[in-house]
Structure formats: structure tokens, C-alpha cells
Short mmCIF file of C-alpha atoms and ligand atoms in Angstrom, two decimals:
data_model
loop_
_atom_site.label_atom_id
_atom_site.label_comp_id
_atom_site.label_asym_id
_atom_site.label_seq_id
_atom_site.Cartn_x
_atom_site.Cartn_y
_atom_site.Cartn_z
CA MET A 941 0.07 -0.01 -0.07
CA GLU A 942 1.33 3.48 -0.58
CA ASN A 943 2.15 5.13 1.49
CA LEU A 944 1.68 8.81 2.25
CA ASN A 945 3.55 9.38 5.74
CA CYS A 946 7.14 9.16 6.11
CA ASN A 947 6.57 6.93 9.42
CA LYS A 948 4.18 4.26 10.24
CA LYS A 949 4.61 4.32 13.66
CA ILE A 950 1.32 4.62 15.79
CA ILE A 951 0.33 4.52 19.32
CA LEU A 952 -2.73 3.58 21.75
CA VAL A 953 -3.34 6.25 24.70
CA CYS A 954 -6.29 6.00 27.17
CA HIS A 955 -8.73 8.46 27.04
CA CYS A 956 -8.17 10.85 29.56
CA PHE A 957 -4.42 11.32 27.56
CA LEU A 958 -5.74 13.46 25.73
CA ASN A 959 -9.00 14.33 27.21
CA CYS A 960 -8.50 15.33 30.82
CA LYS A 961 -12.05 15.96 31.12
CA SER A 962 -13.44 12.40 31.36
CA LYS A 963 -11.57 12.23 34.58
CA VAL A 964 -13.62 12.33 37.87
CA GLU A 965 -14.31 14.86 39.11
CA ASN A 966 -10.72 17.15 40.82
CA PHE A 967 -8.73 15.16 40.11
CA ASN A 968 -6.96 16.73 37.03
CA GLU A 969 -6.92 20.08 40.58
CA TYR A 970 -5.36 17.67 42.45
CA ASN A 971 -2.41 16.86 39.93
CA LYS A 972 -2.02 19.18 38.60
CA ASN A 973 1.83 18.67 37.14
CA PHE A 974 0.81 15.28 36.06
CA GLU A 975 -1.62 16.15 33.98
CA GLU A 976 0.84 19.40 32.34
CA LYS A 977 3.34 16.55 31.39
CA LYS A 978 0.79 15.06 30.04
CA LYS A 979 0.18 17.58 27.60
CA ASN A 980 4.09 17.88 26.78
CA LEU A 981 3.92 13.91 25.76
CA ILE A 982 1.37 13.94 23.73
CA MET A 983 2.58 17.13 22.03
CA ASN A 984 6.13 14.81 21.78
CA LEU A 985 4.55 12.15 20.01
CA ILE A 986 2.28 14.89 17.42
CA LYS A 987 6.19 16.20 16.32
CA ASN A 988 7.49 12.75 16.22
CA ASP A 989 4.79 12.28 13.18
CA ILE A 990 3.77 9.15 15.99
CA GLY A 991 0.01 8.42 14.63
CA ILE A 992 -2.91 8.67 18.22
CA ILE A 993 -5.62 6.30 18.29
CA GLN A 994 -7.63 7.28 21.69
CA LEU A 995 -8.83 5.04 23.54
CA PRO A 996 -12.38 4.70 25.29
CA CYS A 997 -12.86 5.98 28.72
CA PRO A 998 -15.03 2.73 30.15
CA GLU A 999 -15.74 4.71 33.32
CA MET A 1000 -17.49 8.00 31.85
CA LYS A 1001 -19.77 6.17 29.41
CA ILE A 1002 -20.83 3.52 31.84
CA TYR A 1003 -20.67 5.66 34.72
CA GLY A 1004 -20.57 9.77 33.58
CA CYS A 1005 -19.53 12.68 35.08
CA ARG A 1006 -20.70 12.40 38.11
CA ARG A 1007 -19.26 9.56 39.01
CA TRP A 1008 -17.31 8.79 42.72
CA GLY A 1009 -13.69 7.87 42.65
CA HIS A 1010 -13.32 3.59 42.71
CA VAL A 1011 -11.31 0.95 43.21
CA LYS A 1012 -10.30 -1.98 41.50
CA GLU A 1013 -13.09 -3.81 43.23
CA GLN A 1014 -15.85 -1.95 42.86
CA PHE A 1015 -15.61 -2.04 38.41
CA ASP A 1016 -14.32 -5.84 38.76
CA THR A 1017 -17.66 -7.36 37.82
CA PRO A 1018 -18.96 -9.33 34.20
CA HIS A 1019 -21.16 -6.12 33.04
CA PHE A 1020 -17.99 -3.64 32.86
CA ARG A 1021 -15.49 -6.81 31.69
CA ASP A 1022 -18.21 -6.84 29.07
CA MET A 1023 -18.53 -3.24 27.97
CA SER A 1024 -15.17 -2.72 28.04
CA ARG A 1025 -14.94 -5.26 25.30
CA GLU A 1026 -17.36 -4.09 23.53
CA MET A 1027 -15.77 -0.99 23.72
CA LEU A 1028 -12.51 -2.47 22.29
CA ASN A 1029 -13.69 -4.52 20.09
CA PRO A 1030 -13.96 -0.95 17.20
CA VAL A 1031 -10.16 -0.42 18.33
CA LEU A 1032 -9.11 -4.07 18.09
CA ASN A 1033 -10.17 -4.51 15.31
CA GLU A 1034 -8.50 -0.99 13.40
CA ILE A 1035 -5.43 -2.21 15.08
CA ARG A 1036 -5.39 -5.52 13.43
CA ASP A 1037 -6.12 -3.67 10.15
CA TYR A 1038 -2.98 -1.42 10.78
CA SER A 1039 -0.88 -3.91 11.50
CA LYS A 1040 -1.75 -6.21 8.36
CA ASN A 1041 -1.12 -3.24 5.83
CA GLY A 1042 2.78 -2.74 7.60
CA PHE A 1043 1.58 0.16 10.22
CA ASN A 1044 3.44 -0.35 13.54
CA ILE A 1045 1.70 -0.23 16.92
CA ILE A 1046 4.33 0.54 19.14
CA GLY A 1047 2.34 0.55 22.23
CA ILE A 1048 -0.11 1.39 24.45
CA LEU A 1049 -0.08 4.58 27.02
CA GLY A 1050 -2.30 3.44 30.29
CA VAL A 1051 -2.71 5.49 33.28
CA ASN A 1052 -1.17 3.79 36.66
CA GLY A 1053 -3.28 4.41 39.53
CA SER A 1054 -6.62 3.67 38.01
CA PRO A 1055 -8.79 0.89 39.06
CA SER A 1056 -9.44 0.84 34.97
CA CYS A 1057 -6.43 2.17 32.83
CA GLY A 1058 -3.36 1.37 35.50
CA VAL A 1059 -1.04 -1.22 33.83
CA ASN A 1060 1.56 -1.94 37.11
CA LEU A 1061 -0.52 -0.08 39.74
CA THR A 1062 -3.82 -0.28 40.37
CA CYS A 1063 -5.86 1.78 43.79
CA SER A 1064 -7.73 -1.36 45.96
CA GLY A 1065 -9.93 -0.86 48.49
CA LYS A 1066 -13.03 -2.41 51.03
CA TRP A 1067 -14.86 0.37 49.30
CA TYR A 1068 -18.32 -0.46 49.11
CA GLY A 1069 -22.54 0.94 50.67
CA GLU A 1070 -24.24 3.65 51.40
CA PHE A 1071 -21.93 6.43 52.82
CA SER A 1072 -24.42 8.44 54.84
CA HIS A 1073 -25.33 6.29 57.17
CA ASN A 1074 -22.06 4.28 57.02
CA HIS A 1075 -20.59 4.28 60.71
CA ASN A 1076 -17.38 2.88 59.52
CA LEU A 1077 -16.91 5.58 56.69
CA ASN A 1078 -13.71 6.27 57.31
CA ASP A 1079 -11.93 2.58 58.29
CA MET A 1080 -13.75 2.26 54.48
CA LEU A 1081 -11.65 4.89 52.92
CA ALA A 1082 -8.62 4.17 54.64
CA SER A 1083 -8.83 0.74 53.16
CA LEU A 1084 -7.30 2.26 49.99
CA GLU A 1085 -3.69 1.16 48.71
CA MET A 1086 -2.05 0.81 45.50
CA VAL A 1087 -1.60 -3.05 44.11
CA GLU A 1088 0.49 -4.29 41.69
CA GLU A 1089 -2.04 -5.12 39.50
CA SER A 1090 -3.89 -4.30 35.74
CA GLY A 1091 -6.63 -2.13 36.62
CA VAL A 1092 -9.99 -4.11 34.85
CA PHE A 1093 -9.92 -2.13 31.32
CA ILE A 1094 -6.31 -2.85 30.92
CA GLU A 1095 -6.51 -6.69 31.95
CA GLU A 1096 -9.45 -6.60 29.04
CA ILE A 1097 -7.54 -5.07 26.54
CA LYS A 1098 -4.47 -7.43 27.96
CA GLY A 1099 -6.81 -10.26 27.57
CA LEU A 1100 -7.98 -9.16 23.68
CA LEU A 1101 -4.28 -9.09 22.80
CA GLU A 1102 -3.35 -12.52 23.25
CA GLU A 1103 -6.54 -13.42 22.19
CA ASN A 1104 -5.72 -12.09 18.92
CA ASN A 1105 -2.14 -13.01 18.76
CA LEU A 1106 -1.39 -8.96 19.12
CA ASN A 1107 2.06 -8.58 20.57
CA ILE A 1108 2.45 -4.65 21.71
CA PRO A 1109 4.09 -3.33 24.75
CA ILE A 1110 1.40 -1.86 27.68
CA VAL A 1111 3.44 0.91 29.86
CA GLY A 1112 1.75 2.39 32.92
CA VAL A 1113 2.00 5.79 32.57
CA ASP A 1114 2.65 7.50 36.31
CA THR A 1115 5.14 10.79 37.29
CA SER A 1116 8.22 8.39 37.89
CA ASN A 1117 8.33 7.69 34.06
CA ILE A 1118 6.79 10.07 32.63
CA ASP A 1119 9.32 12.00 31.32
CA ASN A 1120 10.70 8.95 29.62
CA ILE A 1121 8.73 7.33 27.53
CA HIS A 1122 10.40 7.94 24.67
CA GLN A 1123 13.54 5.82 25.52
CA ILE A 1124 11.12 3.53 26.94
CA LEU A 1125 8.82 2.75 23.57
CA ASP A 1126 12.18 3.56 21.59
CA ILE A 1127 10.44 6.89 19.47
S1 LIG B 122 -10.92 5.26 33.58
FE1 LIG B 122 -9.06 5.55 32.12
S2 LIG B 122 -9.44 6.70 30.16
FE2 LIG B 122 -10.81 6.95 31.51
S3 LIG B 122 -10.35 8.97 33.45
FE3 LIG B 122 -9.63 6.54 34.50
S4 LIG B 122 -7.85 6.29 33.68
FE4 LIG B 122 -8.38 7.97 32.30
#
């Protein structure tokens, strides 16, 4: 196929790399520095002529703007997993077609810490139930911890890639590595 572009590199990014409005309300204020770095990362990808595919935001699609922050256990339901796969299938078809036509899918960027899009780290805790009549609310909130697992959406991406024999590196982005993504992916 004739290639009108000088390079055939494509990256997939979790939705909020390009649209931070999809994050849980107030999260961007809390993490301003990281959000600024994400913008720089995207600008560098564009400058390097890397095609960018934006993945859907599962939390926004399923729970909308007014959702609370959740932990992984709350999204770990058959329905959330089914919906994740349903959202990912059209993207998977694009990846398969790009790959068949000589494009190089250089990686997928996830968001470490997210209960959905974390890759090496996700938030876990014994969160459930009614807020207003919960006498153990403080204990429940204090059960929050980061665990070395992927979020639910990324687990489903990994499953789909494996089932389709697609070998694409998935990088969990966080404050420790966001300045080095170009080296990690050898862009
Ligand atoms: S679910 Fe994923 S894409 Fe959506 S806001 Fe959270 S980390 Fe970003």
C-alpha cells in the first residue's frame, strides 16, 4: 500500500491523555503537575509524527461525569468487563488492519493508579455501600491502597491482544516515568 506518511508508527493512549475532562471531578486539580506533563508527552508524539488512537474511557461511558472515584473491586463485575470488550472491539479491528498493512503499533499508554486503566498499579480497597449511614466510613476509606495489578479495562485489553496474537507493549504511565516514555518505547 502506498504510504503518504513518512513514518508508519501508531500509539494507542487511554482516553484522558487527550481529554482530561473525562477524569473523576477534581482529580485534575489534585494532580496538576502530572496533567501538564501528559500534555507535553502528547505534543512530543505529534512532533514525532506518531499517529495517536484514543481509547474510549470506560468509566465515563458507563458511569458518566458524576461518578465518584472508585477502587478496582467496584469495577470488577462481569458487566463492566463485557462493556469494556464491547468498546474495545472496534479499536481491535483497527489495530488488526493497521498491522496487516505494515503499520507499527508501538505501544499502548495506560494510567497507573486507575482502577480501570492502571497497568502496573491500580487502587484497591474495601469500598462499598451507603455513604450517609456508614459508621465505618473512615475505616472504609482508609482501606485504599495501591496494588501491583492492572485495572479492569487494561486486563481486558491484555486478554483481547493475547486472543488475537497481537504483541503490543503496554506501558503504565505515572509520575516516575512520564518524562521517559520516548526512551521506554524507543520512539
Ligand atoms: S477510566 Fe481510564 S481513560 Fe477514563 S479517566 Fe480513568 S484513567 Fe482515564
